[in-house]
mmCIF file of C-alpha atoms and ligand atoms in Angstrom:
data_model
loop_
_atom_site.group_PDB
_atom_site.id
_atom_site.type_symbol
_atom_site.label_atom_id
_atom_site.label_comp_id
_atom_site.label_asym_id
_atom_site.label_seq_id
_atom_site.Cartn_x
_atom_site.Cartn_y
_atom_site.Cartn_z
ATOM 1 C CA MET A 1 20.703 -10.211 10.494
ATOM 2 C CA ALA A 2 24.146 -8.729 10.917
ATOM 3 C CA SER A 3 23.141 -5.471 9.398
ATOM 4 C CA TYR A 4 20.745 -4.415 12.110
ATOM 5 C CA PRO A 5 23.227 -3.825 14.985
ATOM 6 C CA ALA A 6 25.327 -1.779 12.467
ATOM 7 C CA GLN A 7 22.370 0.219 11.507
ATOM 8 C CA ILE A 8 21.421 0.896 15.146
ATOM 9 C CA ALA A 9 25.055 2.002 15.902
ATOM 10 C CA ARG A 10 24.949 4.316 12.976
ATOM 11 C CA LEU A 11 21.641 5.776 13.965
ATOM 12 C CA PHE A 12 23.093 6.595 17.613
ATOM 13 C CA GLU A 13 25.984 8.163 15.874
ATOM 14 C CA ARG A 14 24.377 10.176 12.991
ATOM 15 C CA SER A 15 20.655 10.455 13.723
ATOM 16 C CA PRO A 16 19.923 13.023 16.621
ATOM 17 C CA PHE A 17 16.241 11.965 16.433
ATOM 18 C CA TYR A 18 16.795 8.345 16.939
ATOM 19 C CA ARG A 19 19.591 8.924 19.429
ATOM 20 C CA ASN A 20 17.131 10.920 21.640
ATOM 21 C CA LYS A 21 14.149 8.685 20.969
ATOM 22 C CA LEU A 22 16.114 5.443 21.882
ATOM 23 C CA ARG A 23 17.597 7.076 24.950
ATOM 24 C CA ALA A 24 14.242 8.335 26.077
ATOM 25 C CA ALA A 25 13.008 4.743 25.642
ATOM 26 C CA GLY A 26 15.773 3.540 28.059
ATOM 27 C CA PHE A 27 18.433 2.396 25.459
ATOM 28 C CA GLY A 28 21.705 4.321 26.211
ATOM 29 C CA SER A 29 23.731 2.680 23.470
ATOM 30 C CA ALA A 30 23.475 0.366 20.495
ATOM 31 C CA ALA A 31 24.574 -2.483 22.759
ATOM 32 C CA ASP A 32 21.474 -1.961 24.955
ATOM 33 C CA VAL A 33 19.202 -2.514 21.907
ATOM 34 C CA GLY A 34 20.448 -5.842 21.226
ATOM 35 C CA GLY A 35 19.387 -7.864 18.142
ATOM 36 C CA LEU A 36 16.399 -8.264 15.894
ATOM 37 C CA GLU A 37 14.692 -10.711 18.296
ATOM 38 C CA ARG A 38 14.259 -7.942 20.720
ATOM 39 C CA ILE A 39 12.904 -5.355 18.130
ATOM 40 C CA ALA A 40 9.455 -5.351 19.723
ATOM 41 C CA GLU A 41 10.858 -3.492 22.696
ATOM 42 C CA LEU A 42 11.753 -0.358 20.726
ATOM 43 C CA PRO A 43 9.364 2.532 20.154
ATOM 44 C CA PHE A 44 7.458 2.933 16.848
ATOM 45 C CA THR A 45 8.057 5.744 14.462
ATOM 46 C CA GLU A 46 5.067 7.611 13.328
ATOM 47 C CA LYS A 47 4.712 9.760 10.097
ATOM 48 C CA ASP A 48 3.768 12.792 12.121
ATOM 49 C CA GLU A 49 7.140 12.628 13.843
ATOM 50 C CA LEU A 50 9.040 12.712 10.815
ATOM 51 C CA ARG A 51 7.028 15.731 9.459
ATOM 52 C CA ARG A 52 7.712 17.539 12.673
ATOM 53 C CA SER A 53 11.423 16.544 12.631
ATOM 54 C CA GLN A 54 11.715 17.991 9.070
ATOM 55 C CA ALA A 55 9.692 21.160 9.843
ATOM 56 C CA GLU A 56 11.737 21.915 12.960
ATOM 57 C CA HIS A 57 15.089 20.860 11.405
ATOM 58 C CA PRO A 58 15.110 21.691 7.744
ATOM 59 C CA PRO A 59 15.888 20.599 5.114
ATOM 60 C CA LEU A 60 15.870 16.890 5.846
ATOM 61 C CA GLY A 61 14.990 16.585 9.575
ATOM 62 C CA GLU A 62 16.880 15.321 12.618
ATOM 63 C CA HIS A 63 15.879 11.650 11.605
ATOM 64 C CA ALA A 64 18.182 11.909 8.499
ATOM 65 C CA ALA A 65 21.470 10.294 8.883
ATOM 66 C CA ILE A 66 23.428 12.165 6.275
ATOM 67 C CA ALA A 67 24.264 15.706 5.290
ATOM 68 C CA ILE A 68 22.128 16.958 2.220
ATOM 69 C CA ALA A 69 25.221 16.899 -0.075
ATOM 70 C CA GLU A 70 25.501 13.042 0.478
ATOM 71 C CA ALA A 71 22.082 12.525 -1.026
ATOM 72 C CA ALA A 72 21.912 11.353 -4.664
ATOM 73 C CA ARG A 73 18.166 11.959 -5.108
ATOM 74 C CA ILE A 74 15.359 13.521 -3.153
ATOM 75 C CA TYR A 75 11.707 12.599 -3.656
ATOM 76 C CA SER A 76 8.724 14.060 -1.768
ATOM 77 C CA THR A 77 5.434 12.569 -0.596
ATOM 78 C CA SER A 78 2.131 13.823 -1.800
ATOM 79 C CA GLY A 79 1.265 15.638 1.277
ATOM 80 C CA THR A 80 -2.456 14.714 0.998
ATOM 81 C CA SER A 81 -2.574 14.427 4.847
ATOM 82 C CA GLY A 82 -0.197 17.137 6.003
ATOM 83 C CA ALA A 83 2.877 18.976 4.504
ATOM 84 C CA PRO A 84 4.865 17.002 2.054
ATOM 85 C CA LEU A 85 7.758 15.040 3.471
ATOM 86 C CA TYR A 86 11.211 15.055 1.646
ATOM 87 C CA LEU A 87 12.667 11.460 1.131
ATOM 88 C CA PRO A 88 16.378 11.580 0.617
ATOM 89 C CA LEU A 89 18.325 8.618 -1.020
ATOM 90 C CA THR A 90 21.973 7.950 -1.355
ATOM 91 C CA ARG A 91 23.553 6.310 -4.262
ATOM 92 C CA ASN A 92 23.431 3.089 -2.467
ATOM 93 C CA ASP A 93 19.899 3.623 -1.559
ATOM 94 C CA VAL A 94 18.789 4.139 -5.173
ATOM 95 C CA GLU A 95 20.713 1.013 -6.154
ATOM 96 C CA GLN A 96 18.780 -0.966 -3.521
ATOM 97 C CA TRP A 97 15.410 0.373 -4.407
ATOM 98 C CA ARG A 98 16.311 -0.749 -8.049
ATOM 99 C CA GLU A 99 17.157 -4.104 -6.983
ATOM 100 C CA ILE A 100 13.970 -4.448 -4.838
ATOM 101 C CA GLY A 101 11.778 -3.253 -7.803
ATOM 102 C CA HIS A 102 13.664 -5.637 -10.114
ATOM 103 C CA ARG A 103 12.508 -8.526 -7.884
ATOM 104 C CA THR A 104 8.989 -7.178 -7.418
ATOM 105 C CA TYR A 105 8.243 -6.793 -11.193
ATOM 106 C CA SER A 106 9.975 -10.086 -11.965
ATOM 107 C CA ARG A 107 7.493 -11.725 -9.679
ATOM 108 C CA ASN A 108 4.702 -10.318 -11.863
ATOM 109 C CA GLY A 109 6.019 -12.441 -14.577
ATOM 110 C CA LEU A 110 7.821 -9.615 -16.535
ATOM 111 C CA LYS A 111 10.807 -10.984 -18.605
ATOM 112 C CA ALA A 112 13.672 -9.555 -20.671
ATOM 113 C CA GLY A 113 12.429 -8.701 -24.252
ATOM 114 C CA GLU A 114 8.776 -8.047 -23.280
ATOM 115 C CA ARG A 115 7.271 -4.754 -24.050
ATOM 116 C CA VAL A 116 5.780 -3.018 -21.082
ATOM 117 C CA VAL A 117 3.895 0.284 -21.134
ATOM 118 C CA THR A 118 4.313 2.395 -17.831
ATOM 119 C CA THR A 119 2.200 5.321 -16.733
ATOM 120 C CA TYR A 120 4.542 6.477 -13.839
ATOM 121 C CA GLY A 121 5.930 10.047 -13.697
ATOM 122 C CA ALA A 122 9.745 10.352 -13.042
ATOM 123 C CA GLY A 123 8.967 12.440 -10.177
ATOM 124 C CA PRO A 124 8.395 14.053 -7.564
ATOM 125 C CA PHE A 125 6.948 10.769 -6.061
ATOM 126 C CA VAL A 126 8.942 7.528 -5.406
ATOM 127 C CA ALA A 127 6.870 5.577 -8.190
ATOM 128 C CA GLY A 128 9.404 7.300 -10.560
ATOM 129 C CA ALA A 129 12.170 5.128 -8.999
ATOM 130 C CA SER A 130 10.453 1.989 -10.191
ATOM 131 C CA LEU A 131 11.062 3.038 -13.688
ATOM 132 C CA ALA A 132 14.719 1.756 -13.380
ATOM 133 C CA ALA A 133 13.401 -1.672 -12.419
ATOM 134 C CA PHE A 134 11.951 -2.276 -15.865
ATOM 135 C CA GLU A 135 15.395 -1.635 -17.587
ATOM 136 C CA ALA A 136 16.977 -3.834 -14.923
ATOM 137 C CA ILE A 137 14.735 -6.777 -15.956
ATOM 138 C CA GLY A 138 15.672 -6.100 -19.601
ATOM 139 C CA THR A 139 12.119 -5.318 -20.682
ATOM 140 C CA VAL A 140 11.361 -2.994 -23.739
ATOM 141 C CA HIS A 141 10.186 -0.314 -21.609
ATOM 142 C CA ILE A 142 7.544 2.189 -22.984
ATOM 143 C CA PRO A 143 7.103 5.055 -20.612
ATOM 144 C CA THR A 144 4.083 7.280 -21.362
ATOM 145 C CA GLY A 145 4.076 9.442 -18.162
ATOM 146 C CA VAL A 146 1.139 10.371 -16.054
ATOM 147 C CA GLY A 147 -2.503 10.884 -17.493
ATOM 148 C CA ASN A 148 -1.465 10.714 -21.084
ATOM 149 C CA THR A 149 -4.356 8.523 -22.191
ATOM 150 C CA GLU A 150 -3.957 9.078 -25.903
ATOM 151 C CA LYS A 151 -0.287 8.103 -25.710
ATOM 152 C CA VAL A 152 -1.180 4.859 -23.681
ATOM 153 C CA LEU A 153 -3.973 3.912 -26.024
ATOM 154 C CA ALA A 154 -1.647 4.429 -29.146
ATOM 155 C CA ALA A 155 1.165 2.307 -27.622
ATOM 156 C CA LEU A 156 -1.258 -0.369 -26.758
ATOM 157 C CA GLU A 157 -2.470 -0.417 -30.370
ATOM 158 C CA ARG A 158 0.590 0.114 -32.332
ATOM 159 C CA LEU A 159 3.468 -1.448 -30.139
ATOM 160 C CA GLN A 160 1.378 -4.512 -29.022
ATOM 161 C CA PRO A 161 2.924 -4.630 -25.534
ATOM 162 C CA GLU A 162 2.428 -7.745 -23.345
ATOM 163 C CA ALA A 163 2.232 -5.746 -20.150
ATOM 164 C CA LEU A 164 0.821 -2.558 -18.737
ATOM 165 C CA ALA A 165 1.714 -0.960 -15.312
ATOM 166 C CA CYS A 166 -0.566 1.681 -13.889
ATOM 167 C CA THR A 167 -3.168 2.270 -11.071
ATOM 168 C CA PRO A 168 -6.197 0.099 -10.805
ATOM 169 C CA SER A 169 -8.565 3.077 -11.198
ATOM 170 C CA TYR A 170 -6.650 4.021 -14.444
ATOM 171 C CA ALA A 171 -6.738 0.423 -15.621
ATOM 172 C CA LEU A 172 -10.528 0.547 -15.328
ATOM 173 C CA TYR A 173 -10.792 3.824 -17.120
ATOM 174 C CA LEU A 174 -8.505 2.699 -19.908
ATOM 175 C CA SER A 175 -10.633 -0.542 -20.312
ATOM 176 C CA GLU A 176 -13.536 1.626 -21.422
ATOM 177 C CA LYS A 177 -11.537 3.478 -24.095
ATOM 178 C CA VAL A 178 -9.257 0.707 -25.588
ATOM 179 C CA LYS A 179 -9.998 -0.824 -28.846
ATOM 180 C CA THR A 180 -7.338 -3.407 -29.480
ATOM 181 C CA HIS A 181 -4.557 -4.704 -27.470
ATOM 182 C CA ALA A 182 -2.251 -7.781 -26.946
ATOM 183 C CA LEU A 183 -1.829 -7.492 -23.267
ATOM 184 C CA GLN A 184 -1.136 -10.603 -21.284
ATOM 185 C CA ARG A 185 -0.959 -9.016 -17.914
ATOM 186 C CA ILE A 186 -1.785 -5.829 -16.068
ATOM 187 C CA ILE A 187 0.297 -4.681 -13.045
ATOM 188 C CA VAL A 188 -1.615 -2.443 -10.627
ATOM 189 C CA GLY A 189 -0.469 -0.480 -7.714
ATOM 190 C CA GLY A 190 -0.220 3.042 -6.017
ATOM 191 C CA GLU A 191 -3.567 2.668 -4.360
ATOM 192 C CA PRO A 192 -5.737 -0.126 -2.996
ATOM 193 C CA GLY A 193 -8.197 -2.071 -5.141
ATOM 194 C CA GLY A 194 -6.001 -4.500 -7.076
ATOM 195 C CA GLY A 195 -6.293 -6.941 -4.270
ATOM 196 C CA GLU A 196 -10.136 -6.737 -3.942
ATOM 197 C CA ALA A 197 -11.562 -9.827 -5.487
ATOM 198 C CA SER A 198 -14.633 -8.273 -6.988
ATOM 199 C CA PHE A 199 -12.662 -5.234 -8.473
ATOM 200 C CA ARG A 200 -10.051 -7.459 -9.784
ATOM 201 C CA ASP A 201 -12.567 -9.775 -11.563
ATOM 202 C CA ARG A 202 -14.158 -6.684 -13.130
ATOM 203 C CA LEU A 203 -10.768 -5.696 -14.406
ATOM 204 C CA GLN A 204 -9.765 -9.057 -15.760
ATOM 205 C CA GLN A 205 -13.033 -9.493 -17.559
ATOM 206 C CA ALA A 206 -12.854 -5.907 -19.025
ATOM 207 C CA TRP A 207 -9.216 -6.647 -20.259
ATOM 208 C CA GLY A 208 -9.418 -10.451 -20.880
ATOM 209 C CA CYS A 209 -5.994 -11.002 -19.136
ATOM 210 C CA LYS A 210 -4.758 -11.367 -15.535
ATOM 211 C CA VAL A 211 -4.115 -8.491 -13.009
ATOM 212 C CA TYR A 212 -1.289 -8.510 -10.617
ATOM 213 C CA GLU A 213 -0.801 -6.326 -7.761
ATOM 214 C CA ILE A 214 2.217 -4.473 -6.443
ATOM 215 C CA MET A 215 2.654 -2.329 -3.297
ATOM 216 C CA GLY A 216 5.277 -0.036 -2.048
ATOM 217 C CA ILE A 217 5.497 2.795 0.520
ATOM 218 C CA GLY A 218 7.342 5.948 -0.098
ATOM 219 C CA ASP A 219 8.967 6.223 3.292
ATOM 220 C CA ILE A 220 10.362 2.639 3.115
ATOM 221 C CA ALA A 221 10.832 1.595 -0.694
ATOM 222 C CA ALA A 222 8.949 1.891 -3.943
ATOM 223 C CA SER A 223 7.555 -1.418 -5.339
ATOM 224 C CA LEU A 224 8.170 -3.511 -2.171
ATOM 225 C CA TRP A 225 5.779 -6.358 -2.756
ATOM 226 C CA GLY A 226 4.775 -8.059 -5.974
ATOM 227 C CA GLU A 227 2.284 -10.672 -6.869
ATOM 228 C CA CYS A 228 3.267 -13.763 -8.890
ATOM 229 C CA PRO A 229 1.016 -15.547 -11.398
ATOM 230 C CA ALA A 230 -0.489 -17.727 -8.538
ATOM 231 C CA GLN A 231 -2.422 -14.520 -7.547
ATOM 232 C CA ALA A 232 -2.148 -15.554 -3.941
ATOM 233 C CA GLY A 233 -1.084 -12.288 -2.291
ATOM 234 C CA MET A 234 2.086 -10.295 -3.005
ATOM 235 C CA HIS A 235 5.572 -11.569 -2.177
ATOM 236 C CA PHE A 236 7.873 -9.474 -0.006
ATOM 237 C CA SER A 237 10.867 -8.552 -2.147
ATOM 238 C CA ALA A 238 13.415 -7.042 0.385
ATOM 239 C CA GLU A 239 14.164 -9.571 3.013
ATOM 240 C CA GLU A 240 17.861 -8.713 3.613
ATOM 241 C CA PHE A 241 17.121 -4.944 3.253
ATOM 242 C CA ILE A 242 14.015 -4.413 5.420
ATOM 243 C CA HIS A 243 12.637 -6.192 8.471
ATOM 244 C CA VAL A 244 8.820 -6.481 8.492
ATOM 245 C CA GLU A 245 6.585 -7.084 11.473
ATOM 246 C CA LEU A 246 2.897 -7.153 12.039
ATOM 247 C CA ILE A 247 1.058 -5.427 14.943
ATOM 248 C CA ASP A 248 -2.426 -4.992 16.337
ATOM 249 C CA PRO A 249 -3.137 -1.311 15.345
ATOM 250 C CA ASP A 250 -5.060 -0.798 18.625
ATOM 251 C CA SER A 251 -2.800 -2.285 21.135
ATOM 252 C CA GLY A 252 0.494 -1.965 19.241
ATOM 253 C CA LYS A 253 1.156 -5.558 20.359
ATOM 254 C CA SER A 254 3.114 -7.860 17.877
ATOM 255 C CA VAL A 255 1.040 -10.318 15.843
ATOM 256 C CA GLU A 256 2.900 -13.488 15.191
ATOM 257 C CA MET A 257 3.379 -14.225 11.412
ATOM 258 C CA LYS A 258 1.445 -17.162 10.368
ATOM 259 C CA ASP A 259 -0.897 -18.141 7.640
ATOM 260 C CA GLY A 260 -3.970 -16.031 7.450
ATOM 261 C CA VAL A 261 -3.411 -13.591 10.324
ATOM 262 C CA THR A 262 -4.131 -9.920 9.933
ATOM 263 C CA GLY A 263 -2.514 -6.675 11.208
ATOM 264 C CA GLU A 264 -0.659 -3.421 10.458
ATOM 265 C CA LEU A 265 2.622 -3.732 8.643
ATOM 266 C CA VAL A 266 5.652 -2.128 10.567
ATOM 267 C CA TYR A 267 8.891 -1.667 8.635
ATOM 268 C CA THR A 268 12.611 -1.282 9.852
ATOM 269 C CA HIS A 269 15.495 -0.311 7.466
ATOM 270 C CA LEU A 270 18.424 -2.575 7.762
ATOM 271 C CA GLU A 271 20.662 -0.994 5.349
ATOM 272 C CA ARG A 272 19.148 2.306 4.269
ATOM 273 C CA GLU A 273 21.715 5.251 4.517
ATOM 274 C CA ALA A 274 19.915 8.486 3.970
ATOM 275 C CA ALA A 275 16.767 8.465 6.234
ATOM 276 C CA PRO A 276 16.590 4.918 7.856
ATOM 277 C CA LEU A 277 13.479 4.294 9.887
ATOM 278 C CA LEU A 278 12.961 2.067 12.968
ATOM 279 C CA ARG A 279 9.692 0.329 13.351
ATOM 280 C CA PHE A 280 7.752 2.656 11.054
ATOM 281 C CA ARG A 281 3.983 2.177 11.250
ATOM 282 C CA SER A 282 2.711 1.888 7.640
ATOM 283 C CA ARG A 283 -1.063 2.138 8.447
ATOM 284 C CA ASP A 284 -1.488 -0.648 5.880
ATOM 285 C CA HIS A 285 -3.733 -3.342 7.245
ATOM 286 C CA VAL A 286 -2.927 -6.666 5.607
ATOM 287 C CA GLN A 287 -3.508 -10.338 5.725
ATOM 288 C CA VAL A 288 -0.271 -12.312 5.533
ATOM 289 C CA TRP A 289 0.656 -15.983 4.550
ATOM 290 C CA THR A 290 3.977 -17.643 5.494
ATOM 291 C CA SER A 291 3.500 -20.899 3.738
ATOM 292 C CA ARG A 292 4.974 -21.889 0.382
ATOM 293 C CA CYS A 293 3.181 -20.373 -2.622
ATOM 294 C CA ALA A 294 2.176 -22.343 -5.618
ATOM 295 C CA CYS A 295 4.943 -20.770 -7.512
ATOM 296 C CA GLY A 296 7.506 -22.402 -5.108
ATOM 297 C CA ARG A 297 8.613 -19.223 -3.253
ATOM 298 C CA THR A 298 8.609 -19.158 0.492
ATOM 299 C CA SER A 299 8.676 -15.454 0.939
ATOM 300 C CA LEU A 300 6.114 -13.648 3.014
ATOM 301 C CA ARG A 301 2.948 -12.799 1.118
ATOM 302 C CA ALA A 302 0.291 -10.067 1.965
ATOM 303 C CA ARG A 303 -2.876 -8.707 0.597
ATOM 304 C CA CYS A 304 -3.975 -5.285 1.614
ATOM 305 C CA ILE A 305 -7.224 -5.105 3.447
ATOM 306 C CA GLY A 306 -7.412 -1.295 3.933
ATOM 307 C CA ARG A 307 -5.810 1.654 5.739
ATOM 308 C CA THR A 308 -5.661 1.652 9.459
ATOM 309 C CA ASP A 309 -6.403 5.258 9.272
ATOM 310 C CA ASP A 310 -9.878 4.418 7.815
ATOM 311 C CA MET A 311 -10.629 1.613 10.192
ATOM 312 C CA LEU A 312 -13.797 1.846 12.448
ATOM 313 C CA ILE A 313 -14.424 -0.397 15.446
ATOM 314 C CA VAL A 314 -17.907 -1.463 15.714
ATOM 315 C CA ARG A 315 -18.437 -3.029 19.101
ATOM 316 C CA GLY A 316 -15.007 -4.470 19.142
ATOM 317 C CA VAL A 317 -14.990 -5.642 15.468
ATOM 318 C CA ASN A 318 -12.356 -3.981 13.172
ATOM 319 C CA VAL A 319 -14.366 -2.650 10.160
ATOM 320 C CA PHE A 320 -12.394 -1.628 6.961
ATOM 321 C CA PRO A 321 -14.487 0.367 4.555
ATOM 322 C CA SER A 322 -12.936 -1.142 1.552
ATOM 323 C CA ALA A 323 -13.959 -4.614 2.792
ATOM 324 C CA VAL A 324 -17.638 -3.320 3.088
ATOM 325 C CA ARG A 325 -17.454 -2.190 -0.534
ATOM 326 C CA GLU A 326 -16.150 -5.558 -1.526
ATOM 327 C CA VAL A 327 -18.997 -7.304 -0.045
ATOM 328 C CA VAL A 328 -21.479 -4.855 -1.558
ATOM 329 C CA ALA A 329 -19.763 -5.204 -5.013
ATOM 330 C CA ARG A 330 -20.880 -9.080 -4.983
ATOM 331 C CA PHE A 331 -24.419 -7.788 -5.788
ATOM 332 C CA GLN A 332 -23.465 -6.142 -9.085
ATOM 333 C CA PRO A 333 -25.362 -5.443 -11.374
ATOM 334 C CA ARG A 334 -28.082 -4.635 -8.973
ATOM 335 C CA VAL A 335 -25.838 -2.230 -7.171
ATOM 336 C CA THR A 336 -23.260 0.079 -8.797
ATOM 337 C CA GLY A 337 -20.451 -0.592 -6.252
ATOM 338 C CA ALA A 338 -20.274 2.729 -4.740
ATOM 339 C CA ILE A 339 -20.781 3.012 -0.970
ATOM 340 C CA LEU A 340 -20.462 5.612 1.762
ATOM 341 C CA ILE A 341 -20.329 4.834 5.486
ATOM 342 C CA ARG A 342 -21.770 7.668 7.494
ATOM 343 C CA PRO A 343 -20.922 7.098 11.269
ATOM 344 C CA ARG A 344 -23.280 8.622 13.833
ATOM 345 C CA SER A 345 -20.516 9.529 16.128
ATOM 346 C CA ARG A 346 -16.801 10.954 15.717
ATOM 347 C CA GLY A 347 -14.029 8.738 16.292
ATOM 348 C CA VAL A 348 -13.010 5.166 15.572
ATOM 349 C CA LYS A 349 -15.240 3.385 17.955
ATOM 350 C CA GLN A 350 -18.960 3.043 16.832
ATOM 351 C CA GLU A 351 -22.019 1.521 18.087
ATOM 352 C CA PRO A 352 -24.073 -0.845 15.766
ATOM 353 C CA PRO A 353 -26.003 -0.497 13.583
ATOM 354 C CA LEU A 354 -23.381 1.368 11.433
ATOM 355 C CA PRO A 355 -25.164 3.355 8.665
ATOM 356 C CA VAL A 356 -23.968 2.486 5.208
ATOM 357 C CA LEU A 357 -25.255 4.103 2.068
ATOM 358 C CA VAL A 358 -25.398 1.849 -1.083
ATOM 359 C CA GLU A 359 -26.090 2.797 -4.571
ATOM 360 C CA GLY A 360 -28.570 0.530 -6.285
ATOM 361 C CA ASP A 361 -31.870 -1.196 -6.399
ATOM 362 C CA PRO A 362 -33.984 -0.177 -3.402
ATOM 363 C CA GLU A 363 -35.011 -3.828 -2.809
ATOM 364 C CA MET A 364 -31.582 -4.986 -2.100
ATOM 365 C CA ALA A 365 -31.125 -3.423 1.476
ATOM 366 C CA GLU A 366 -32.053 -6.460 3.450
ATOM 367 C CA ARG A 367 -29.960 -8.979 1.456
ATOM 368 C CA ILE A 368 -26.939 -6.685 1.550
ATOM 369 C CA SER A 369 -27.310 -6.202 5.355
ATOM 370 C CA ALA A 370 -27.440 -9.972 5.805
ATOM 371 C CA GLU A 371 -24.375 -10.574 3.607
ATOM 372 C CA ILE A 372 -22.325 -7.856 5.501
ATOM 373 C CA ARG A 373 -23.308 -9.245 8.890
ATOM 374 C CA ALA A 374 -22.207 -12.773 7.748
ATOM 375 C CA ALA A 375 -19.126 -11.958 6.156
ATOM 376 C CA LEU A 376 -17.835 -8.953 8.437
ATOM 377 C CA THR A 377 -19.565 -9.818 11.665
ATOM 378 C CA PHE A 378 -20.860 -6.356 12.409
ATOM 379 C CA THR A 379 -24.482 -5.049 12.071
ATOM 380 C CA PRO A 380 -24.874 -2.392 9.353
ATOM 381 C CA GLN A 381 -28.014 -0.285 8.729
ATOM 382 C CA VAL A 382 -27.993 -0.402 4.945
ATOM 383 C CA ARG A 383 -29.933 2.377 3.116
ATOM 384 C CA MET A 384 -30.229 2.318 -0.769
ATOM 385 C CA VAL A 385 -29.555 5.500 -2.734
ATOM 386 C CA PRO A 386 -30.077 6.136 -6.433
ATOM 387 C CA PRO A 387 -27.165 5.226 -8.872
ATOM 388 C CA GLN A 388 -24.666 7.965 -9.201
ATOM 389 C CA SER A 389 -25.885 9.855 -6.240
ATOM 390 C CA LEU A 390 -22.667 9.291 -4.096
ATOM 391 C CA PRO A 391 -19.567 11.483 -4.346
ATOM 392 C CA ARG A 392 -16.752 9.744 -6.427
ATOM 393 C CA SER A 393 -13.895 11.764 -7.558
ATOM 394 C CA ASP A 394 -11.754 8.693 -8.128
ATOM 395 C CA TYR A 395 -11.111 5.081 -6.738
ATOM 396 C CA LYS A 396 -9.005 6.617 -3.885
ATOM 397 C CA SER A 397 -11.955 8.733 -2.594
ATOM 398 C CA ARG A 398 -12.716 8.385 1.045
ATOM 399 C CA LEU A 399 -15.389 5.824 1.937
ATOM 400 C CA VAL A 400 -16.262 7.341 5.280
ATOM 401 C CA ASP A 401 -18.064 10.572 5.840
ATOM 402 C CA PHE A 402 -18.115 11.990 9.317
ATOM 403 C CA SER A 403 -20.051 15.323 8.366
ATOM 404 C CA GLU A 404 -23.383 14.072 9.911
ATOM 405 C CA ALA A 405 -21.832 12.677 13.046
ATOM 406 C CA GLY A 406 -22.739 13.983 16.286
HETATM 407 ZN ZN1 LIG B 501 4.091 -16.995 -5.592
#
């Protein structure tokens, strides 16, 4: 893609962070870096490096390629795992995000004239940038803001919208409160869950309509992936703006994109102006498909399996806690669906059997163990605990507890 060499040249010129990083890796100039076919030779960018860059060189950090006065908007990350990071956007960056969001939500089936209730805030997080996408499509946008349950329920009842956009955990919560609605689709994102078959089934049954997933990543772009009515993974919406790679999170080696392979998503901005990133490690572990979708589109599709941060390795097998939860959920209603993994030792690498606490019928332990072994190819040690005994602040709560690890 022609924009890549120009972007590299610009980083050499305007971003001290990337100039130093690329020089340290043996690339003296943009010409040494070459084209996209050689991108795997470049070093990764980690979130911690960006935090350090911003802490040491406030306000935007040495990775930024603009002066702060050139920014049109500045978002920030939530800072759940460290200090919040400021994410500047120029006017062109804002435009581009709107275009990407427009495509993503169009893939969910949203059309001009349809009523859609959204529950995103306008800031400080990047989800606010998605609001412009609803206007770009031409929908009748009904924003209710964050956590305003009464407003959401009133809108569902009185305005009879066709669509609702919110987090999967909030969709579940609302399903227990709603009396009447005319929804034809629910769009979920902002946290994992919408792609987990058992959780999605539960939502679809509770609401009586289809659930489509979207996914974005603040450092790269809001609403970057969107699922179509075929529900066969989320389509990538930013081909000419963002380059995507797949890597093995352990070795860092590239994984060839083909149907069914799994790995961690790595992103490179091809046109971003304010804070462009090269080979940014997303920590999102996904399965991808490159073949033509039933909807006719050929764009890359992905489904999130879990966070690389949460991953454990049990005698060479990658184990995602969210995948364990999904297998356990197959046994509902004899289990509640809540699980907690309690490793015996610190760190990613674990020896089998891996202790897994499961809420539900005490007689289910053996069957659940066998199902996990068969589906995920590692040996768990399942211990049943009474319903409602495991911690659960929300759907995002951590599924691994190292407090008893030696
Ligand atoms: Zn499709």
